[in-house]
Amino acid sequence: MNKIKVSIWGREFELNITYDCYSDEEVLNSQEDAVKAFVKADESISISLDEVKKYCLAMNHKEIGSNVIENIFKYVVPKYLYVSREDEKRIVSIMCNYRFDQENGIAVVFENEKFAKIGKQDIIL
């Protein structure tokens, strides 16, 4: 599974999937299972939108110029899914471009299909 269609914050995306593994390693069944479970976690993905908006307002309130974000896609655009190499937990991150930090972007991290944290992409890479 290298690409997958997934609904994120009310919009359909076809995203590449990047698995955390070296070139001489196989993708784990648990990693593939994590992706399958994640794409069915519509409610958790929807709930994460509020967390993403809070993050944007906390980090760049001045640049946004408002206390409300109507269209998150003006600031955050999902680019690919990153699947951590775990056996005990299913960790999938939505890796996004971020208008105010194009070098680092942001990662929206889910653990066992529940929102876990948000931050610069290096929190998961």
Tab-separated table of N, CA, C and O in Angstrom:
chain	number	residue	atom	x	y	z
A	1	MET	N	0.845	-1.174	0.000
A	1	MET	CA	0.000	0.000	0.000
A	1	MET	C	0.894	1.242	0.000
A	1	MET	O	1.508	1.560	0.995
A	2	ASN	N	0.973	1.933	-1.125
A	2	ASN	CA	1.834	3.114	-1.211
A	2	ASN	C	1.053	4.419	-1.273
A	2	ASN	O	1.603	5.474	-0.991
A	3	LYS	N	-0.203	4.349	-1.689
A	3	LYS	CA	-1.073	5.517	-1.731
A	3	LYS	C	-2.429	5.104	-1.200
A	3	LYS	O	-2.836	3.953	-1.346
A	4	ILE	N	-3.115	6.073	-0.613
A	4	ILE	CA	-4.439	5.754	-0.072
A	4	ILE	C	-5.322	6.995	-0.117
A	4	ILE	O	-4.833	8.114	0.044
A	5	LYS	N	-6.603	6.758	-0.353
A	5	LYS	CA	-7.578	7.849	-0.294
A	5	LYS	C	-8.086	7.930	1.126
A	5	LYS	O	-8.447	6.920	1.727
A	6	VAL	N	-8.095	9.155	1.652
A	6	VAL	CA	-8.553	9.347	3.020
A	6	VAL	C	-9.215	10.728	3.122
A	6	VAL	O	-8.788	11.678	2.475
A	7	SER	N	-10.262	10.791	3.922
A	7	SER	CA	-10.946	12.054	4.163
A	7	SER	C	-10.337	12.709	5.401
A	7	SER	O	-10.306	12.111	6.478
A	8	ILE	N	-9.820	13.922	5.194
A	8	ILE	CA	-9.197	14.668	6.281
A	8	ILE	C	-9.862	16.031	6.367
A	8	ILE	O	-9.817	16.805	5.406
A	9	TRP	N	-10.474	16.290	7.502
A	9	TRP	CA	-11.104	17.583	7.796
A	9	TRP	C	-12.097	18.007	6.711
A	9	TRP	O	-12.171	19.162	6.315
A	10	GLY	N	-12.858	17.019	6.235
A	10	GLY	CA	-13.917	17.301	5.284
A	10	GLY	C	-13.498	17.333	3.832
A	10	GLY	O	-14.300	17.679	2.966
A	11	ARG	N	-12.260	16.968	3.552
A	11	ARG	CA	-11.778	16.962	2.177
A	11	ARG	C	-11.111	15.631	1.871
A	11	ARG	O	-10.437	15.064	2.706
A	12	GLU	N	-11.328	15.139	0.663
A	12	GLU	CA	-10.733	13.877	0.220
A	12	GLU	C	-9.316	14.134	-0.290
A	12	GLU	O	-9.085	15.065	-1.047
A	13	PHE	N	-8.386	13.281	0.138
A	13	PHE	CA	-6.993	13.359	-0.313
A	13	PHE	C	-6.538	11.978	-0.756
A	13	PHE	O	-6.961	10.972	-0.198
A	14	GLU	N	-5.674	11.949	-1.749
A	14	GLU	CA	-4.961	10.722	-2.095
A	14	GLU	C	-3.513	10.967	-1.688
A	14	GLU	O	-2.786	11.734	-2.320
A	15	LEU	N	-3.116	10.321	-0.596
A	15	LEU	CA	-1.812	10.592	0.006
A	15	LEU	C	-0.869	9.405	-0.140
A	15	LEU	O	-1.288	8.249	-0.069
A	16	ASN	N	0.404	9.728	-0.322
A	16	ASN	CA	1.436	8.700	-0.275
A	16	ASN	C	1.579	8.229	1.159
A	16	ASN	O	1.313	8.975	2.107
A	17	ILE	N	2.023	6.992	1.307
A	17	ILE	CA	2.283	6.441	2.632
A	17	ILE	C	3.772	6.175	2.743
A	17	ILE	O	4.363	5.528	1.880
A	18	THR	N	4.374	6.700	3.802
A	18	THR	CA	5.782	6.449	4.089
A	18	THR	C	5.855	5.608	5.353
A	18	THR	O	5.333	6.006	6.392
A	19	TYR	N	6.476	4.448	5.227
A	19	TYR	CA	6.634	3.548	6.368
A	19	TYR	C	8.021	3.740	6.976
A	19	TYR	O	9.008	3.856	6.247
A	20	ASP	N	8.075	3.773	8.277
A	20	ASP	CA	9.339	3.866	8.998
A	20	ASP	C	10.040	2.513	8.923
A	20	ASP	O	9.751	1.620	9.708
A	21	CYS	N	10.922	2.360	7.928
A	21	CYS	CA	11.738	1.145	7.840
A	21	CYS	C	12.905	1.398	6.885
A	21	CYS	O	12.808	2.213	5.976
A	22	TYR	N	13.984	0.721	7.158
A	22	TYR	CA	15.164	0.819	6.313
A	22	TYR	C	14.940	0.037	5.031
A	22	TYR	O	14.060	-0.827	4.954
A	23	SER	N	15.770	0.297	4.028
A	23	SER	CA	15.603	-0.346	2.726
A	23	SER	C	15.733	-1.871	2.800
A	23	SER	O	15.164	-2.580	1.978
A	24	ASP	N	16.455	-2.374	3.788
A	24	ASP	CA	16.618	-3.825	3.910
A	24	ASP	C	15.579	-4.463	4.847
A	24	ASP	O	15.651	-5.650	5.140
A	25	GLU	N	14.608	-3.668	5.293
A	25	GLU	CA	13.567	-4.177	6.187
A	25	GLU	C	12.238	-4.268	5.449
A	25	GLU	O	11.971	-3.509	4.521
A	26	GLU	N	11.422	-5.198	5.896
A	26	GLU	CA	10.071	-5.347	5.372
A	26	GLU	C	9.126	-4.436	6.166
A	26	GLU	O	9.339	-4.207	7.357
A	27	VAL	N	8.094	-3.960	5.497
A	27	VAL	CA	7.037	-3.249	6.203
A	27	VAL	C	6.342	-4.272	7.100
A	27	VAL	O	6.016	-5.376	6.661
A	28	LEU	N	6.140	-3.911	8.356
A	28	LEU	CA	5.495	-4.815	9.305
A	28	LEU	C	3.994	-4.918	9.034
A	28	LEU	O	3.364	-3.941	8.600
A	29	ASN	N	3.433	-6.074	9.329
A	29	ASN	CA	1.976	-6.224	9.229
A	29	ASN	C	1.283	-5.208	10.127
A	29	ASN	O	0.227	-4.669	9.778
A	30	SER	N	1.880	-4.949	11.286
A	30	SER	CA	1.288	-3.977	12.218
A	30	SER	C	1.249	-2.577	11.604
A	30	SER	O	0.329	-1.806	11.885
A	31	GLN	N	2.229	-2.247	10.766
A	31	GLN	CA	2.224	-0.943	10.110
A	31	GLN	C	1.090	-0.869	9.073
A	31	GLN	O	0.394	0.142	8.984
A	32	GLU	N	0.930	-1.946	8.310
A	32	GLU	CA	-0.160	-1.974	7.333
A	32	GLU	C	-1.515	-1.940	8.040
A	32	GLU	O	-2.435	-1.252	7.597
A	33	ASP	N	-1.620	-2.660	9.143
A	33	ASP	CA	-2.855	-2.648	9.929
A	33	ASP	C	-3.146	-1.258	10.478
A	33	ASP	O	-4.304	-0.837	10.557
A	34	ALA	N	-2.097	-0.539	10.857
A	34	ALA	CA	-2.260	0.815	11.391
A	34	ALA	C	-2.901	1.731	10.349
A	34	ALA	O	-3.788	2.528	10.665
A	35	VAL	N	-2.461	1.619	9.100
A	35	VAL	CA	-3.029	2.447	8.025
A	35	VAL	C	-4.494	2.081	7.797
A	35	VAL	O	-5.356	2.962	7.701
A	36	LYS	N	-4.782	0.796	7.733
A	36	LYS	CA	-6.165	0.351	7.513
A	36	LYS	C	-7.089	0.861	8.615
A	36	LYS	O	-8.206	1.316	8.345
A	37	ALA	N	-6.637	0.795	9.848
A	37	ALA	CA	-7.450	1.277	10.973
A	37	ALA	C	-7.585	2.795	10.942
A	37	ALA	O	-8.658	3.342	11.210
A	38	PHE	N	-6.497	3.479	10.591
A	38	PHE	CA	-6.509	4.940	10.593
A	38	PHE	C	-7.529	5.506	9.605
A	38	PHE	O	-8.267	6.426	9.945
A	39	VAL	N	-7.570	4.978	8.392
A	39	VAL	CA	-8.481	5.544	7.386
A	39	VAL	C	-9.944	5.351	7.758
A	39	VAL	O	-10.809	6.037	7.204
A	40	LYS	N	-10.230	4.458	8.698
A	40	LYS	CA	-11.600	4.255	9.169
A	40	LYS	C	-11.923	5.119	10.388
A	40	LYS	O	-13.060	5.137	10.852
A	41	ALA	N	-10.944	5.852	10.898
A	41	ALA	CA	-11.108	6.633	12.134
A	41	ALA	C	-11.611	8.045	11.832
A	41	ALA	O	-11.024	9.037	12.273
A	42	ASP	N	-12.704	8.126	11.092
A	42	ASP	CA	-13.233	9.425	10.664
A	42	ASP	C	-13.459	10.395	11.811
A	42	ASP	O	-13.129	11.576	11.716
A	43	GLU	N	-14.023	9.897	12.903
A	43	GLU	CA	-14.351	10.775	14.025
A	43	GLU	C	-13.082	11.366	14.646
A	43	GLU	O	-13.013	12.566	14.900
A	44	SER	N	-12.071	10.553	14.862
A	44	SER	CA	-10.817	11.044	15.446
A	44	SER	C	-10.132	12.039	14.531
A	44	SER	O	-9.574	13.041	14.989
A	45	ILE	N	-10.171	11.767	13.229
A	45	ILE	CA	-9.562	12.699	12.270
A	45	ILE	C	-10.309	14.028	12.316
A	45	ILE	O	-9.694	15.094	12.355
A	46	SER	N	-11.633	13.967	12.354
A	46	SER	CA	-12.439	15.201	12.428
A	46	SER	C	-12.152	15.985	13.703
A	46	SER	O	-12.003	17.207	13.675
A	47	ILE	N	-12.069	15.273	14.822
A	47	ILE	CA	-11.798	15.921	16.110
A	47	ILE	C	-10.433	16.628	16.094
A	47	ILE	O	-10.265	17.690	16.686
A	48	SER	N	-9.475	16.058	15.374
A	48	SER	CA	-8.135	16.655	15.335
A	48	SER	C	-8.127	18.037	14.687
A	48	SER	O	-7.219	18.833	14.937
A	49	LEU	N	-9.133	18.352	13.896
A	49	LEU	CA	-9.196	19.668	13.253
A	49	LEU	C	-9.155	20.786	14.285
A	49	LEU	O	-8.440	21.781	14.109
A	50	ASP	N	-9.894	20.640	15.376
A	50	ASP	CA	-9.877	21.671	16.421
A	50	ASP	C	-8.478	21.828	17.020
A	50	ASP	O	-8.041	22.945	17.304
A	51	GLU	N	-7.774	20.711	17.191
A	51	GLU	CA	-6.410	20.761	17.735
A	51	GLU	C	-5.453	21.456	16.770
A	51	GLU	O	-4.576	22.210	17.186
A	52	VAL	N	-5.639	21.208	15.492
A	52	VAL	CA	-4.792	21.851	14.472
A	52	VAL	C	-5.049	23.357	14.466
A	52	VAL	O	-4.112	24.158	14.420
A	53	LYS	N	-6.301	23.742	14.544
A	53	LYS	CA	-6.637	25.165	14.587
A	53	LYS	C	-6.041	25.826	15.827
A	53	LYS	O	-5.472	26.922	15.742
A	54	LYS	N	-6.152	25.163	16.982
A	54	LYS	CA	-5.568	25.704	18.220
A	54	LYS	C	-4.058	25.886	18.068
A	54	LYS	O	-3.500	26.886	18.509
A	55	TYR	N	-3.412	24.891	17.486
A	55	TYR	CA	-1.957	24.950	17.276
A	55	TYR	C	-1.600	26.156	16.405
A	55	TYR	O	-0.706	26.938	16.742
A	56	CYS	N	-2.299	26.319	15.289
A	56	CYS	CA	-2.027	27.436	14.377
A	56	CYS	C	-2.215	28.780	15.074
A	56	CYS	O	-1.379	29.681	14.934
A	57	LEU	N	-3.297	28.899	15.828
A	57	LEU	CA	-3.565	30.161	16.524
A	57	LEU	C	-2.548	30.412	17.629
A	57	LEU	O	-2.138	31.557	17.852
A	58	ALA	N	-2.104	29.371	18.313
A	58	ALA	CA	-1.103	29.528	19.371
A	58	ALA	C	0.255	29.929	18.791
A	58	ALA	O	0.962	30.751	19.358
A	59	MET	N	0.595	29.363	17.660
A	59	MET	CA	1.912	29.599	17.075
A	59	MET	C	1.966	30.871	16.227
A	59	MET	O	3.001	31.528	16.183
A	60	ASN	N	0.872	31.197	15.538
A	60	ASN	CA	0.916	32.273	14.547
A	60	ASN	C	-0.337	33.146	14.565
A	60	ASN	O	-0.831	33.552	13.517
A	61	HIS	N	-0.823	33.446	15.748
A	61	HIS	CA	-2.033	34.256	15.878
A	61	HIS	C	-1.891	35.598	15.168
A	61	HIS	O	-2.800	36.049	14.470
A	62	LYS	N	-0.766	36.227	15.338
A	62	LYS	CA	-0.523	37.547	14.739
A	62	LYS	C	-0.630	37.492	13.215
A	62	LYS	O	-1.289	38.334	12.598
A	63	GLU	N	0.000	36.487	12.598
A	63	GLU	CA	-0.023	36.370	11.141
A	63	GLU	C	-1.419	36.019	10.623
A	63	GLU	O	-1.827	36.460	9.557
A	64	ILE	N	-2.154	35.218	11.386
A	64	ILE	CA	-3.500	34.825	10.988
A	64	ILE	C	-4.449	36.013	11.107
A	64	ILE	O	-5.347	36.179	10.288
A	65	GLY	N	-4.240	36.840	12.119
A	65	GLY	CA	-5.011	38.068	12.265
A	65	GLY	C	-6.450	37.871	12.690
A	65	GLY	O	-7.294	38.731	12.435
A	66	SER	N	-6.745	36.755	13.347
A	66	SER	CA	-8.104	36.471	13.785
A	66	SER	C	-8.045	35.443	14.911
A	66	SER	O	-7.028	34.782	15.108
A	67	ASN	N	-9.157	35.333	15.647
A	67	ASN	CA	-9.252	34.307	16.681
A	67	ASN	C	-9.920	33.041	16.157
A	67	ASN	O	-10.073	32.072	16.890
A	68	VAL	N	-10.345	33.088	14.899
A	68	VAL	CA	-11.074	31.977	14.296
A	68	VAL	C	-10.442	31.631	12.948
A	68	VAL	O	-10.109	32.521	12.170
A	69	ILE	N	-10.312	30.343	12.690
A	69	ILE	CA	-9.842	29.885	11.379
A	69	ILE	C	-11.018	29.226	10.683
A	69	ILE	O	-11.520	28.195	11.138
A	70	GLU	N	-11.470	29.841	9.609
A	70	GLU	CA	-12.606	29.306	8.852
A	70	GLU	C	-12.167	28.162	7.938
A	70	GLU	O	-12.837	27.144	7.857
A	71	ASN	N	-11.049	28.344	7.239
A	71	ASN	CA	-10.569	27.357	6.276
A	71	ASN	C	-9.147	26.945	6.643
A	71	ASN	O	-8.190	27.649	6.329
A	72	ILE	N	-9.000	25.806	7.294
A	72	ILE	CA	-7.686	25.343	7.743
A	72	ILE	C	-6.726	25.154	6.579
A	72	ILE	O	-5.511	25.312	6.728
A	73	PHE	N	-7.253	24.861	5.396
A	73	PHE	CA	-6.400	24.572	4.255
A	73	PHE	C	-5.673	25.813	3.713
A	73	PHE	O	-4.797	25.678	2.878
A	74	LYS	N	-6.022	26.990	4.225
A	74	LYS	CA	-5.239	28.189	3.897
A	74	LYS	C	-3.870	28.128	4.571
A	74	LYS	O	-2.923	28.765	4.118
A	75	TYR	N	-3.764	27.352	5.642
A	75	TYR	CA	-2.536	27.319	6.447
A	75	TYR	C	-1.887	25.935	6.519
A	75	TYR	O	-0.671	25.832	6.637
A	76	VAL	N	-2.696	24.887	6.478
A	76	VAL	CA	-2.203	23.520	6.664
A	76	VAL	C	-2.724	22.634	5.533
A	76	VAL	O	-3.930	22.601	5.289
A	77	VAL	N	-1.794	21.937	4.856
A	77	VAL	CA	-2.186	21.042	3.767
A	77	VAL	C	-1.544	19.667	3.983
A	77	VAL	O	-0.315	19.562	4.003
A	78	PRO	N	-2.358	18.626	4.159
A	78	PRO	CA	-1.810	17.266	4.300
A	78	PRO	C	-1.023	16.866	3.056
A	78	PRO	O	-1.474	17.088	1.932
A	79	LYS	N	0.170	16.269	3.268
A	79	LYS	CA	1.024	15.867	2.145
A	79	LYS	C	1.201	14.355	2.066
A	79	LYS	O	1.254	13.802	0.984
A	80	TYR	N	1.381	13.688	3.202
A	80	TYR	CA	1.536	12.236	3.193
A	80	TYR	C	1.290	11.694	4.587
A	80	TYR	O	1.227	12.445	5.553
A	81	LEU	N	1.128	10.367	4.663
A	81	LEU	CA	0.994	9.685	5.950
A	81	LEU	C	2.327	9.047	6.296
A	81	LEU	O	2.989	8.479	5.434
A	82	TYR	N	2.697	9.149	7.550
A	82	TYR	CA	3.925	8.523	8.046
A	82	TYR	C	3.528	7.486	9.088
A	82	TYR	O	2.809	7.805	10.036
A	83	VAL	N	4.002	6.254	8.888
A	83	VAL	CA	3.615	5.156	9.772
A	83	VAL	C	4.846	4.703	10.559
A	83	VAL	O	5.819	4.213	9.974
A	84	SER	N	4.798	4.896	11.861
A	84	SER	CA	5.921	4.536	12.732
A	84	SER	C	6.071	3.023	12.816
A	84	SER	O	5.110	2.278	12.667
A	85	ARG	N	7.294	2.593	13.079
A	85	ARG	CA	7.599	1.160	13.192
A	85	ARG	C	7.356	0.732	14.637
A	85	ARG	O	8.214	0.858	15.499
A	86	GLU	N	6.171	0.235	14.887
A	86	GLU	CA	5.741	-0.164	16.227
A	86	GLU	C	5.007	-1.489	16.137
A	86	GLU	O	4.306	-1.744	15.166
A	87	ASP	N	5.153	-2.295	17.145
A	87	ASP	CA	4.377	-3.529	17.226
A	87	ASP	C	3.220	-3.389	18.202
A	87	ASP	O	2.155	-3.960	18.004
A	88	GLU	N	3.430	-2.630	19.275
A	88	GLU	CA	2.432	-2.557	20.326
A	88	GLU	C	1.396	-1.456	20.124
A	88	GLU	O	0.281	-1.551	20.604
A	89	LYS	N	1.763	-0.402	19.410
A	89	LYS	CA	0.837	0.706	19.176
A	89	LYS	C	0.744	0.954	17.673
A	89	LYS	O	1.686	0.693	16.938
A	90	ARG	N	-0.394	1.482	17.259
A	90	ARG	CA	-0.573	1.877	15.864
A	90	ARG	C	-0.391	3.393	15.810
A	90	ARG	O	-1.258	4.131	16.280
A	91	ILE	N	0.745	3.843	15.264
A	91	ILE	CA	1.033	5.276	15.205
A	91	ILE	C	1.106	5.716	13.750
A	91	ILE	O	1.965	5.276	12.990
A	92	VAL	N	0.166	6.585	13.385
A	92	VAL	CA	0.099	7.144	12.040
A	92	VAL	C	0.057	8.655	12.192
A	92	VAL	O	-0.676	9.189	13.025
A	93	SER	N	0.850	9.336	11.373
A	93	SER	CA	0.898	10.799	11.421
A	93	SER	C	0.506	11.375	10.070
A	93	SER	O	0.922	10.855	9.029
A	94	ILE	N	-0.291	12.426	10.122
A	94	ILE	CA	-0.569	13.192	8.911
A	94	ILE	C	0.527	14.249	8.840
A	94	ILE	O	0.605	15.137	9.701
A	95	MET	N	1.381	14.128	7.846
A	95	MET	CA	2.479	15.073	7.671
A	95	MET	C	1.987	16.180	6.740
A	95	MET	O	1.495	15.901	5.635
A	96	CYS	N	2.103	17.422	7.211
A	96	CYS	CA	1.484	18.540	6.504
A	96	CYS	C	2.482	19.651	6.206
A	96	CYS	O	3.419	19.877	6.972
A	97	ASN	N	2.215	20.350	5.102
A	97	ASN	CA	2.895	21.612	4.866
A	97	ASN	C	2.201	22.639	5.749
A	97	ASN	O	0.979	22.583	5.940
A	98	TYR	N	2.996	23.570	6.279
A	98	TYR	CA	2.446	24.606	7.149
A	98	TYR	C	2.909	25.957	6.629
A	98	TYR	O	4.110	26.200	6.499
A	99	ARG	N	1.973	26.793	6.322
A	99	ARG	CA	2.249	28.079	5.690
A	99	ARG	C	3.299	28.905	6.441
A	99	ARG	O	4.113	29.577	5.831
A	100	PHE	N	3.301	28.821	7.762
A	100	PHE	CA	4.189	29.676	8.549
A	100	PHE	C	5.495	28.990	8.948
A	100	PHE	O	6.317	29.585	9.632
A	101	ASP	N	5.673	27.751	8.549
A	101	ASP	CA	6.930	27.032	8.807
A	101	ASP	C	7.111	26.004	7.690
A	101	ASP	O	6.949	24.808	7.875
A	102	GLN	N	7.463	26.509	6.519
A	102	GLN	CA	7.545	25.648	5.349
A	102	GLN	C	8.707	24.664	5.433
A	102	GLN	O	8.669	23.603	4.821
A	103	GLU	N	9.713	24.987	6.203
A	103	GLU	CA	10.861	24.083	6.332
A	103	GLU	C	10.528	22.849	7.167
A	103	GLU	O	10.895	21.735	6.830
A	104	ASN	N	9.819	23.049	8.283
A	104	ASN	CA	9.533	21.949	9.201
A	104	ASN	C	8.143	21.342	9.052
A	104	ASN	O	7.929	20.204	9.437
A	105	GLY	N	7.199	22.089	8.542
A	105	GLY	CA	5.835	21.598	8.446
A	105	GLY	C	5.294	21.216	9.814
A	105	GLY	O	5.850	21.595	10.848
A	106	ILE	N	4.189	20.476	9.830
A	106	ILE	CA	3.653	19.973	11.094
A	106	ILE	C	3.240	18.516	10.925
A	106	ILE	O	2.952	18.048	9.825
A	107	ALA	N	3.230	17.815	12.038
A	107	ALA	CA	2.771	16.431	12.091
A	107	ALA	C	1.587	16.366	13.041
A	107	ALA	O	1.657	16.876	14.163
A	108	VAL	N	0.516	15.749	12.581
A	108	VAL	CA	-0.651	15.490	13.420
A	108	VAL	C	-0.604	13.991	13.702
A	108	VAL	O	-0.813	13.175	12.811
A	109	VAL	N	-0.287	13.651	14.951
A	109	VAL	CA	0.022	12.270	15.318
A	109	VAL	C	-1.185	11.589	15.972
A	109	VAL	O	-1.814	12.163	16.868
A	110	PHE	N	-1.456	10.369	15.504
A	110	PHE	CA	-2.535	9.552	16.049
A	110	PHE	C	-1.942	8.260	16.590
A	110	PHE	O	-1.098	7.642	15.946
A	111	GLU	N	-2.380	7.892	17.786
A	111	GLU	CA	-1.951	6.643	18.395
A	111	GLU	C	-3.193	5.789	18.641
A	111	GLU	O	-4.128	6.238	19.308
A	112	ASN	N	-3.193	4.599	18.062
A	112	ASN	CA	-4.361	3.713	18.142
A	112	ASN	C	-5.633	4.437	17.723
A	112	ASN	O	-6.660	4.387	18.404
A	113	GLU	N	-5.528	5.146	16.616
A	113	GLU	CA	-6.632	5.871	15.971
A	113	GLU	C	-7.195	7.012	16.801
A	113	GLU	O	-8.286	7.507	16.527
A	114	LYS	N	-6.476	7.488	17.800
A	114	LYS	CA	-6.897	8.641	18.604
A	114	LYS	C	-5.852	9.737	18.460
A	114	LYS	O	-4.647	9.464	18.429
A	115	PHE	N	-6.313	11.002	18.396
A	115	PHE	CA	-5.371	12.115	18.327
A	115	PHE	C	-4.433	12.056	19.529
A	115	PHE	O	-4.879	11.906	20.661
A	116	ALA	N	-3.122	12.183	19.270
A	116	ALA	CA	-2.130	12.121	20.352
A	116	ALA	C	-1.430	13.448	20.561
A	116	ALA	O	-1.331	13.934	21.683
A	117	LYS	N	-0.917	14.058	19.469
A	117	LYS	CA	-0.189	15.318	19.613
A	117	LYS	C	-0.005	15.971	18.261
A	117	LYS	O	-0.239	15.362	17.219
A	118	ILE	N	0.431	17.208	18.311
A	118	ILE	CA	0.720	17.974	17.101
A	118	ILE	C	1.985	18.782	17.352
A	118	ILE	O	2.224	19.238	18.473
A	119	GLY	N	2.779	18.952	16.333
A	119	GLY	CA	3.992	19.750	16.446
A	119	GLY	C	4.767	19.727	15.138
A	119	GLY	O	4.278	19.223	14.125
A	120	LYS	N	5.971	20.249	15.185
A	120	LYS	CA	6.838	20.196	14.015
A	120	LYS	C	7.055	18.740	13.638
A	120	LYS	O	7.006	17.853	14.507
A	121	GLN	N	7.323	18.479	12.374
A	121	GLN	CA	7.437	17.102	11.914
A	121	GLN	C	8.514	16.314	12.638
A	121	GLN	O	8.412	15.093	12.745
A	122	ASP	N	9.512	16.983	13.202
A	122	ASP	CA	10.568	16.237	13.884
A	122	ASP	C	10.100	15.593	15.195
A	122	ASP	O	10.841	14.821	15.783
A	123	ILE	N	8.873	15.840	15.636
A	123	ILE	CA	8.372	15.138	16.827
A	123	ILE	C	8.133	13.659	16.521
A	123	ILE	O	8.045	12.855	17.443
A	124	ILE	N	8.041	13.317	15.253
A	124	ILE	CA	7.765	11.935	14.886
A	124	ILE	C	8.865	11.338	14.004
A	124	ILE	O	9.071	10.140	13.990
A	125	LEU	N	9.570	12.164	13.269
A	125	LEU	CA	10.610	11.648	12.357
A	125	LEU	C	11.871	11.290	13.104
A	125	LEU	O	12.221	11.818	14.092
